[in-house]
Amino acid sequence: MRTLMDQLQSNFLMKPSLRITIRCRLFFDADKTLAADDTGARFWERIKETKGKDDPLSTLFGGPLKYSYTAFRQAMLLYEESTNDDEFDAICEEVATYTHLYPQICSLLRQEGRYHHV
């Protein structure tokens, strides 16, 4: 199985000739949609190891905001405040190396990769 980073690098990031204007972006709620792994949980495990901070997302999404737009915006702020930019990037890259995409998602990304405006 290919990891998330492998898939992105081989299909998208490593094509310097693709200097185009993107008119449409695909957006996924990644956990359990792109892969079986809960990447959010993996991220917060690493934060707990390095900073001692617990995963606040269960409390957030289990609270009165549920899975609302406001809750997702709050979650984004929690990620941003969890650590500095360099460590955030490093943790995300590490989590991505352990994340295996579902074959159907790989196929979808390959198909969409043919369209240079997406």
GROMACS .gro file of N, CA and C in nm:
model
  354
    1MET      N    1   0.084  -0.119   0.000
    1MET     CA    2   0.000   0.000   0.000
    1MET      C    3   0.087   0.124   0.000
    2ARG      N    4   0.046   0.221  -0.074
    2ARG     CA    5   0.121   0.346  -0.080
    2ARG      C    6   0.074   0.439   0.030
    3THR      N    7   0.170   0.511   0.086
    3THR     CA    8   0.133   0.607   0.190
    3THR      C    9   0.080   0.734   0.125
    4LEU      N   10   0.018   0.816   0.207
    4LEU     CA   11  -0.036   0.943   0.160
    4LEU      C   12   0.074   1.028   0.097
    5MET      N   13   0.190   1.037   0.161
    5MET     CA   14   0.299   1.118   0.107
    5MET      C   15   0.348   1.062  -0.026
    6ASP      N   16   0.360   0.930  -0.036
    6ASP     CA   17   0.403   0.869  -0.163
    6ASP      C   18   0.308   0.906  -0.276
    7GLN      N   19   0.178   0.894  -0.247
    7GLN     CA   20   0.078   0.923  -0.348
    7GLN      C   21   0.082   1.069  -0.392
    8LEU      N   22   0.090   1.159  -0.297
    8LEU     CA   23   0.093   1.301  -0.331
    8LEU      C   24   0.218   1.337  -0.409
    9GLN      N   25   0.332   1.285  -0.365
    9GLN     CA   26   0.457   1.319  -0.433
    9GLN      C   27   0.460   1.264  -0.574
   10SER      N   28   0.416   1.142  -0.593
   10SER     CA   29   0.426   1.083  -0.726
   10SER      C   30   0.326   1.143  -0.823
   11ASN      N   31   0.210   1.183  -0.774
   11ASN     CA   32   0.107   1.232  -0.866
   11ASN      C   33   0.099   1.382  -0.880
   12PHE      N   34   0.143   1.455  -0.778
   12PHE     CA   35   0.116   1.598  -0.781
   12PHE      C   36   0.238   1.684  -0.750
   13LEU      N   37   0.300   1.662  -0.637
   13LEU     CA   38   0.403   1.753  -0.590
   13LEU      C   39   0.530   1.749  -0.673
   14MET      N   40   0.559   1.639  -0.735
   14MET     CA   41   0.686   1.625  -0.804
   14MET      C   42   0.675   1.655  -0.954
   15LYS      N   43   0.575   1.730  -0.994
   15LYS     CA   44   0.558   1.766  -1.134
   15LYS      C   45   0.581   1.915  -1.152
   16PRO      N   46   0.708   1.958  -1.160
   16PRO     CA   47   0.736   2.101  -1.171
   16PRO      C   48   0.682   2.163  -1.298
   17SER      N   49   0.655   2.082  -1.400
   17SER     CA   50   0.603   2.137  -1.525
   17SER      C   51   0.458   2.182  -1.513
   18LEU      N   52   0.393   2.147  -1.403
   18LEU     CA   53   0.254   2.184  -1.384
   18LEU      C   54   0.242   2.321  -1.318
   19ARG      N   55   0.275   2.421  -1.391
   19ARG     CA   56   0.260   2.559  -1.343
   19ARG      C   57   0.134   2.615  -1.406
   20ILE      N   58   0.023   2.589  -1.341
   20ILE     CA   59  -0.106   2.626  -1.395
   20ILE      C   60  -0.187   2.699  -1.290
   21THR      N   61  -0.295   2.757  -1.332
   21THR     CA   62  -0.384   2.824  -1.239
   21THR      C   63  -0.493   2.727  -1.197
   22ILE      N   64  -0.502   2.703  -1.070
   22ILE     CA   65  -0.604   2.612  -1.019
   22ILE      C   66  -0.735   2.690  -1.006
   23ARG      N   67  -0.839   2.637  -1.066
   23ARG     CA   68  -0.970   2.701  -1.060
   23ARG      C   69  -1.065   2.627  -0.968
   24CYS      N   70  -1.032   2.507  -0.934
   24CYS     CA   71  -1.119   2.425  -0.850
   24CYS      C   72  -1.031   2.340  -0.759
   25ARG      N   73  -1.069   2.328  -0.634
   25ARG     CA   74  -0.993   2.245  -0.541
   25ARG      C   75  -1.085   2.138  -0.483
   26LEU      N   76  -1.029   2.022  -0.461
   26LEU     CA   77  -1.102   1.917  -0.391
   26LEU      C   78  -1.072   1.930  -0.244
   27PHE      N   79  -1.172   1.917  -0.161
   27PHE     CA   80  -1.154   1.927  -0.017
   27PHE      C   81  -1.218   1.804   0.046
   28PHE      N   82  -1.142   1.737   0.133
   28PHE     CA   83  -1.191   1.617   0.199
   28PHE      C   84  -1.178   1.631   0.349
   29ASP      N   85  -1.275   1.580   0.421
   29ASP     CA   86  -1.260   1.558   0.564
   29ASP      C   87  -1.185   1.425   0.570
   30ALA      N   88  -1.057   1.431   0.598
   30ALA     CA   89  -0.968   1.318   0.573
   30ALA      C   90  -0.990   1.196   0.663
   31ASP      N   91  -1.022   1.216   0.788
   31ASP     CA   92  -1.029   1.103   0.879
   31ASP      C   93  -1.142   1.007   0.843
   32LYS      N   94  -1.101   0.887   0.812
   32LYS     CA   95  -1.190   0.777   0.774
   32LYS      C   96  -1.252   0.796   0.635
   33THR      N   97  -1.219   0.903   0.567
   33THR     CA   98  -1.268   0.925   0.431
   33THR      C   99  -1.160   0.885   0.330
   34LEU      N  100  -1.039   0.930   0.352
   34LEU     CA  101  -0.928   0.899   0.263
   34LEU      C  102  -0.856   0.771   0.301
   35ALA      N  103  -0.859   0.738   0.430
   35ALA     CA  104  -0.783   0.625   0.481
   35ALA      C  105  -0.849   0.571   0.608
   36ALA      N  106  -0.811   0.451   0.645
   36ALA     CA  107  -0.866   0.391   0.767
   36ALA      C  108  -0.812   0.457   0.892
   37ASP      N  109  -0.693   0.515   0.882
   37ASP     CA  110  -0.631   0.580   0.998
   37ASP      C  111  -0.703   0.708   1.035
   38ASP      N  112  -0.704   0.737   1.163
   38ASP     CA  113  -0.754   0.865   1.212
   38ASP      C  114  -0.632   0.955   1.226
   39THR      N  115  -0.606   1.034   1.124
   39THR     CA  116  -0.486   1.117   1.123
   39THR      C  117  -0.489   1.224   1.231
   40GLY      N  118  -0.607   1.270   1.266
   40GLY     CA  119  -0.619   1.367   1.374
   40GLY      C  120  -0.573   1.308   1.506
   41ALA      N  121  -0.615   1.185   1.533
   41ALA     CA  122  -0.573   1.117   1.657
   41ALA      C  123  -0.422   1.097   1.658
   42ARG      N  124  -0.365   1.058   1.544
   42ARG     CA  125  -0.219   1.042   1.536
   42ARG      C  126  -0.147   1.174   1.562
   43PHE      N  127  -0.201   1.282   1.504
   43PHE     CA  128  -0.141   1.414   1.525
   43PHE      C  129  -0.139   1.447   1.674
   44TRP      N  130  -0.253   1.432   1.740
   44TRP     CA  131  -0.262   1.469   1.882
   44TRP      C  132  -0.183   1.375   1.972
   45GLU      N  133  -0.162   1.249   1.930
   45GLU     CA  134  -0.072   1.159   2.004
   45GLU      C  135   0.069   1.216   2.005
   46ARG      N  136   0.113   1.264   1.889
   46ARG     CA  137   0.248   1.324   1.880
   46ARG      C  138   0.257   1.451   1.963
   47ILE      N  139   0.153   1.533   1.962
   47ILE     CA  140   0.152   1.655   2.044
   47ILE      C  141   0.160   1.619   2.191
   48LYS      N  142   0.088   1.514   2.231
   48LYS     CA  143   0.092   1.472   2.371
   48LYS      C  144   0.233   1.427   2.409
   49GLU      N  145   0.299   1.355   2.318
   49GLU     CA  146   0.435   1.309   2.345
   49GLU      C  147   0.532   1.425   2.361
   50THR      N  148   0.518   1.527   2.279
   50THR     CA  149   0.615   1.637   2.280
   50THR      C  150   0.576   1.753   2.371
   51LYS      N  151   0.447   1.777   2.387
   51LYS     CA  152   0.402   1.894   2.462
   51LYS      C  153   0.319   1.860   2.586
   52GLY      N  154   0.275   1.734   2.595
   52GLY     CA  155   0.192   1.695   2.707
   52GLY      C  156   0.047   1.740   2.696
   53LYS      N  157   0.007   1.788   2.578
   53LYS     CA  158  -0.130   1.835   2.557
   53LYS      C  159  -0.219   1.721   2.510
   54ASP      N  160  -0.337   1.709   2.571
   54ASP     CA  161  -0.433   1.607   2.529
   54ASP      C  162  -0.507   1.650   2.403
   55ASP      N  163  -0.568   1.553   2.338
   55ASP     CA  164  -0.649   1.577   2.218
   55ASP      C  165  -0.777   1.650   2.257
   56PRO      N  166  -0.793   1.774   2.213
   56PRO     CA  167  -0.913   1.850   2.249
   56PRO      C  168  -1.031   1.827   2.155
   57LEU      N  169  -1.011   1.752   2.048
   57LEU     CA  170  -1.115   1.740   1.947
   57LEU      C  171  -1.235   1.658   1.992
   58SER      N  172  -1.213   1.555   2.072
   58SER     CA  173  -1.327   1.476   2.122
   58SER      C  174  -1.421   1.562   2.204
   59THR      N  175  -1.363   1.645   2.288
   59THR     CA  176  -1.443   1.737   2.370
   59THR      C  177  -1.514   1.838   2.281
   60LEU      N  178  -1.442   1.893   2.185
   60LEU     CA  179  -1.500   1.993   2.096
   60LEU      C  180  -1.618   1.936   2.018
   61PHE      N  181  -1.595   1.826   1.947
   61PHE     CA  182  -1.701   1.771   1.862
   61PHE      C  183  -1.810   1.699   1.942
   62GLY      N  184  -1.779   1.662   2.066
   62GLY     CA  185  -1.880   1.601   2.152
   62GLY      C  186  -1.963   1.704   2.227
   63GLY      N  187  -1.926   1.830   2.215
   63GLY     CA  188  -1.995   1.938   2.285
   63GLY      C  189  -2.113   1.993   2.206
   64PRO      N  190  -2.161   2.107   2.248
   64PRO     CA  191  -2.281   2.164   2.185
   64PRO      C  192  -2.264   2.204   2.039
   65LEU      N  193  -2.140   2.227   1.996
   65LEU     CA  194  -2.118   2.264   1.855
   65LEU      C  195  -2.128   2.145   1.761
   66LYS      N  196  -2.115   2.023   1.817
   66LYS     CA  197  -2.117   1.900   1.737
   66LYS      C  198  -2.019   1.911   1.619
   67TYR      N  199  -2.063   1.875   1.499
   67TYR     CA  200  -1.977   1.880   1.380
   67TYR      C  201  -2.016   1.997   1.289
   68SER      N  202  -2.043   2.109   1.350
   68SER     CA  203  -2.085   2.228   1.276
   68SER      C  204  -1.964   2.297   1.210
   69TYR      N  205  -1.995   2.389   1.123
   69TYR     CA  206  -1.892   2.471   1.060
   69TYR      C  207  -1.810   2.543   1.166
   70THR      N  208  -1.877   2.596   1.267
   70THR     CA  209  -1.808   2.667   1.375
   70THR      C  210  -1.712   2.574   1.448
   71ALA      N  211  -1.754   2.450   1.471
   71ALA     CA  212  -1.667   2.353   1.539
   71ALA      C  213  -1.542   2.324   1.457
   72PHE      N  214  -1.558   2.309   1.326
   72PHE     CA  215  -1.441   2.283   1.241
   72PHE      C  216  -1.348   2.403   1.238
   73ARG      N  217  -1.402   2.522   1.241
   73ARG     CA  218  -1.317   2.642   1.248
   73ARG      C  219  -1.240   2.645   1.380
   74GLN      N  220  -1.308   2.609   1.488
   74GLN     CA  221  -1.243   2.603   1.618
   74GLN      C  222  -1.134   2.496   1.618
   75ALA      N  223  -1.162   2.383   1.555
   75ALA     CA  224  -1.062   2.276   1.546
   75ALA      C  225  -0.937   2.326   1.473
   76MET      N  226  -0.957   2.401   1.366
   76MET     CA  227  -0.844   2.455   1.293
   76MET      C  228  -0.759   2.545   1.383
   77LEU      N  229  -0.824   2.626   1.464
   77LEU     CA  230  -0.751   2.712   1.558
   77LEU      C  231  -0.673   2.628   1.660
   78LEU      N  232  -0.733   2.520   1.707
   78LEU     CA  233  -0.664   2.433   1.803
   78LEU      C  234  -0.538   2.373   1.741
   79TYR      N  235  -0.548   2.331   1.616
   79TYR     CA  236  -0.429   2.280   1.547
   79TYR      C  237  -0.323   2.389   1.534
   80GLU      N  238  -0.365   2.508   1.494
   80GLU     CA  239  -0.270   2.618   1.475
   80GLU      C  240  -0.200   2.656   1.605
   81GLU      N  241  -0.271   2.648   1.716
   81GLU     CA  242  -0.215   2.688   1.844
   81GLU      C  243  -0.139   2.575   1.914
   82SER      N  244  -0.144   2.455   1.859
   82SER     CA  245  -0.085   2.340   1.927
   82SER      C  246   0.067   2.343   1.929
   83THR      N  247   0.128   2.406   1.830
   83THR     CA  248   0.274   2.405   1.819
   83THR      C  249   0.317   2.510   1.716
   84ASN      N  250   0.448   2.522   1.696
   84ASN     CA  251   0.496   2.619   1.597
   84ASN      C  252   0.485   2.559   1.456
   85ASP      N  253   0.504   2.643   1.357
   85ASP     CA  254   0.485   2.601   1.218
   85ASP      C  255   0.577   2.487   1.176
   86ASP      N  256   0.704   2.494   1.215
   86ASP     CA  257   0.799   2.390   1.174
   86ASP      C  258   0.763   2.255   1.234
   87GLU      N  259   0.730   2.254   1.363
   87GLU     CA  260   0.693   2.127   1.426
   87GLU      C  261   0.560   2.076   1.370
   88PHE      N  262   0.468   2.166   1.344
   88PHE     CA  263   0.340   2.128   1.284
   88PHE      C  264   0.364   2.056   1.151
   89ASP      N  265   0.446   2.117   1.066
   89ASP     CA  266   0.477   2.056   0.936
   89ASP      C  267   0.545   1.920   0.953
   90ALA      N  268   0.638   1.911   1.047
   90ALA     CA  269   0.709   1.785   1.071
   90ALA      C  270   0.614   1.676   1.118
   91ILE      N  271   0.524   1.710   1.209
   91ILE     CA  272   0.428   1.611   1.259
   91ILE      C  273   0.335   1.567   1.147
   92CYS      N  274   0.288   1.662   1.068
   92CYS     CA  275   0.199   1.628   0.956
   92CYS      C  276   0.269   1.536   0.857
   93GLU      N  277   0.394   1.565   0.826
   93GLU     CA  278   0.469   1.477   0.735
   93GLU      C  279   0.486   1.338   0.794
   94GLU      N  280   0.516   1.332   0.923
   94GLU     CA  281   0.532   1.202   0.989
   94GLU      C  282   0.402   1.123   0.985
   95VAL      N  283   0.292   1.188   1.020
   95VAL     CA  284   0.162   1.121   1.018
   95VAL      C  285   0.130   1.073   0.877
   96ALA      N  286   0.159   1.156   0.778
   96ALA     CA  287   0.130   1.119   0.639
   96ALA      C  288   0.209   0.997   0.595
   97THR      N  289   0.331   0.979   0.646
   97THR     CA  290   0.411   0.862   0.606
   97THR      C  291   0.350   0.731   0.656
   98TYR      N  292   0.270   0.737   0.760
   98TYR     CA  293   0.207   0.617   0.815
   98TYR      C  294   0.064   0.599   0.767
   99THR      N  295   0.015   0.691   0.687
   99THR     CA  296  -0.124   0.688   0.643
   99THR      C  297  -0.134   0.626   0.505
  100HIS      N  298  -0.210   0.519   0.495
  100HIS     CA  299  -0.230   0.450   0.369
  100HIS      C  300  -0.367   0.483   0.314
  101LEU      N  301  -0.368   0.540   0.195
  101LEU     CA  302  -0.494   0.577   0.132
  101LEU      C  303  -0.573   0.455   0.087
  102TYR      N  304  -0.705   0.467   0.092
  102TYR     CA  305  -0.790   0.363   0.033
  102TYR      C  306  -0.762   0.359  -0.117
  103PRO      N  307  -0.764   0.240  -0.179
  103PRO     CA  308  -0.737   0.230  -0.323
  103PRO      C  309  -0.833   0.317  -0.407
  104GLN      N  310  -0.958   0.326  -0.363
  104GLN     CA  311  -1.055   0.406  -0.438
  104GLN      C  312  -1.016   0.554  -0.438
  105ILE      N  313  -0.960   0.601  -0.328
  105ILE     CA  314  -0.918   0.741  -0.319
  105ILE      C  315  -0.797   0.764  -0.409
  106CYS      N  316  -0.704   0.667  -0.410
  106CYS     CA  317  -0.588   0.677  -0.500
  106CYS      C  318  -0.636   0.690  -0.645
  107SER      N  319  -0.733   0.608  -0.680
  107SER     CA  320  -0.787   0.612  -0.816
  107SER      C  321  -0.853   0.747  -0.845
  108LEU      N  322  -0.930   0.797  -0.751
  108LEU     CA  323  -0.995   0.927  -0.768
  108LEU      C  324  -0.891   1.038  -0.786
  109LEU      N  325  -0.788   1.038  -0.703
  109LEU     CA  326  -0.684   1.141  -0.713
  109LEU      C  327  -0.609   1.132  -0.845
  110ARG      N  328  -0.585   1.008  -0.891
  110ARG     CA  329  -0.519   0.991  -1.021
  110ARG      C  330  -0.606   1.047  -1.133
  111GLN      N  331  -0.735   1.018  -1.128
  111GLN     CA  332  -0.826   1.068  -1.231
  111GLN      C  333  -0.832   1.220  -1.227
  112GLU      N  334  -0.844   1.277  -1.110
  112GLU     CA  335  -0.851   1.422  -1.098
  112GLU      C  336  -0.719   1.488  -1.135
  113GLY      N  337  -0.609   1.417  -1.116
  113GLY     CA  338  -0.478   1.469  -1.151
  113GLY      C  339  -0.461   1.494  -1.300
  114ARG      N  340  -0.545   1.431  -1.380
  114ARG     CA  341  -0.540   1.452  -1.525
  114ARG      C  342  -0.594   1.588  -1.565
  115TYR      N  343  -0.671   1.648  -1.478
  115TYR     CA  344  -0.732   1.778  -1.507
  115TYR      C  345  -0.647   1.885  -1.440
  116HIS      N  346  -0.580   1.963  -1.518
  116HIS     CA  347  -0.484   2.059  -1.465
  116HIS      C  348  -0.546   2.177  -1.393
  117HIS      N  349  -0.674   2.197  -1.409
  117HIS     CA  350  -0.740   2.308  -1.340
  117HIS      C  351  -0.789   2.270  -1.201
  118VAL      N  352  -0.779   2.142  -1.165
  118VAL     CA  353  -0.826   2.095  -1.033
  118VAL      C  354  -0.707   2.076  -0.943
   0.00000   0.00000   0.00000
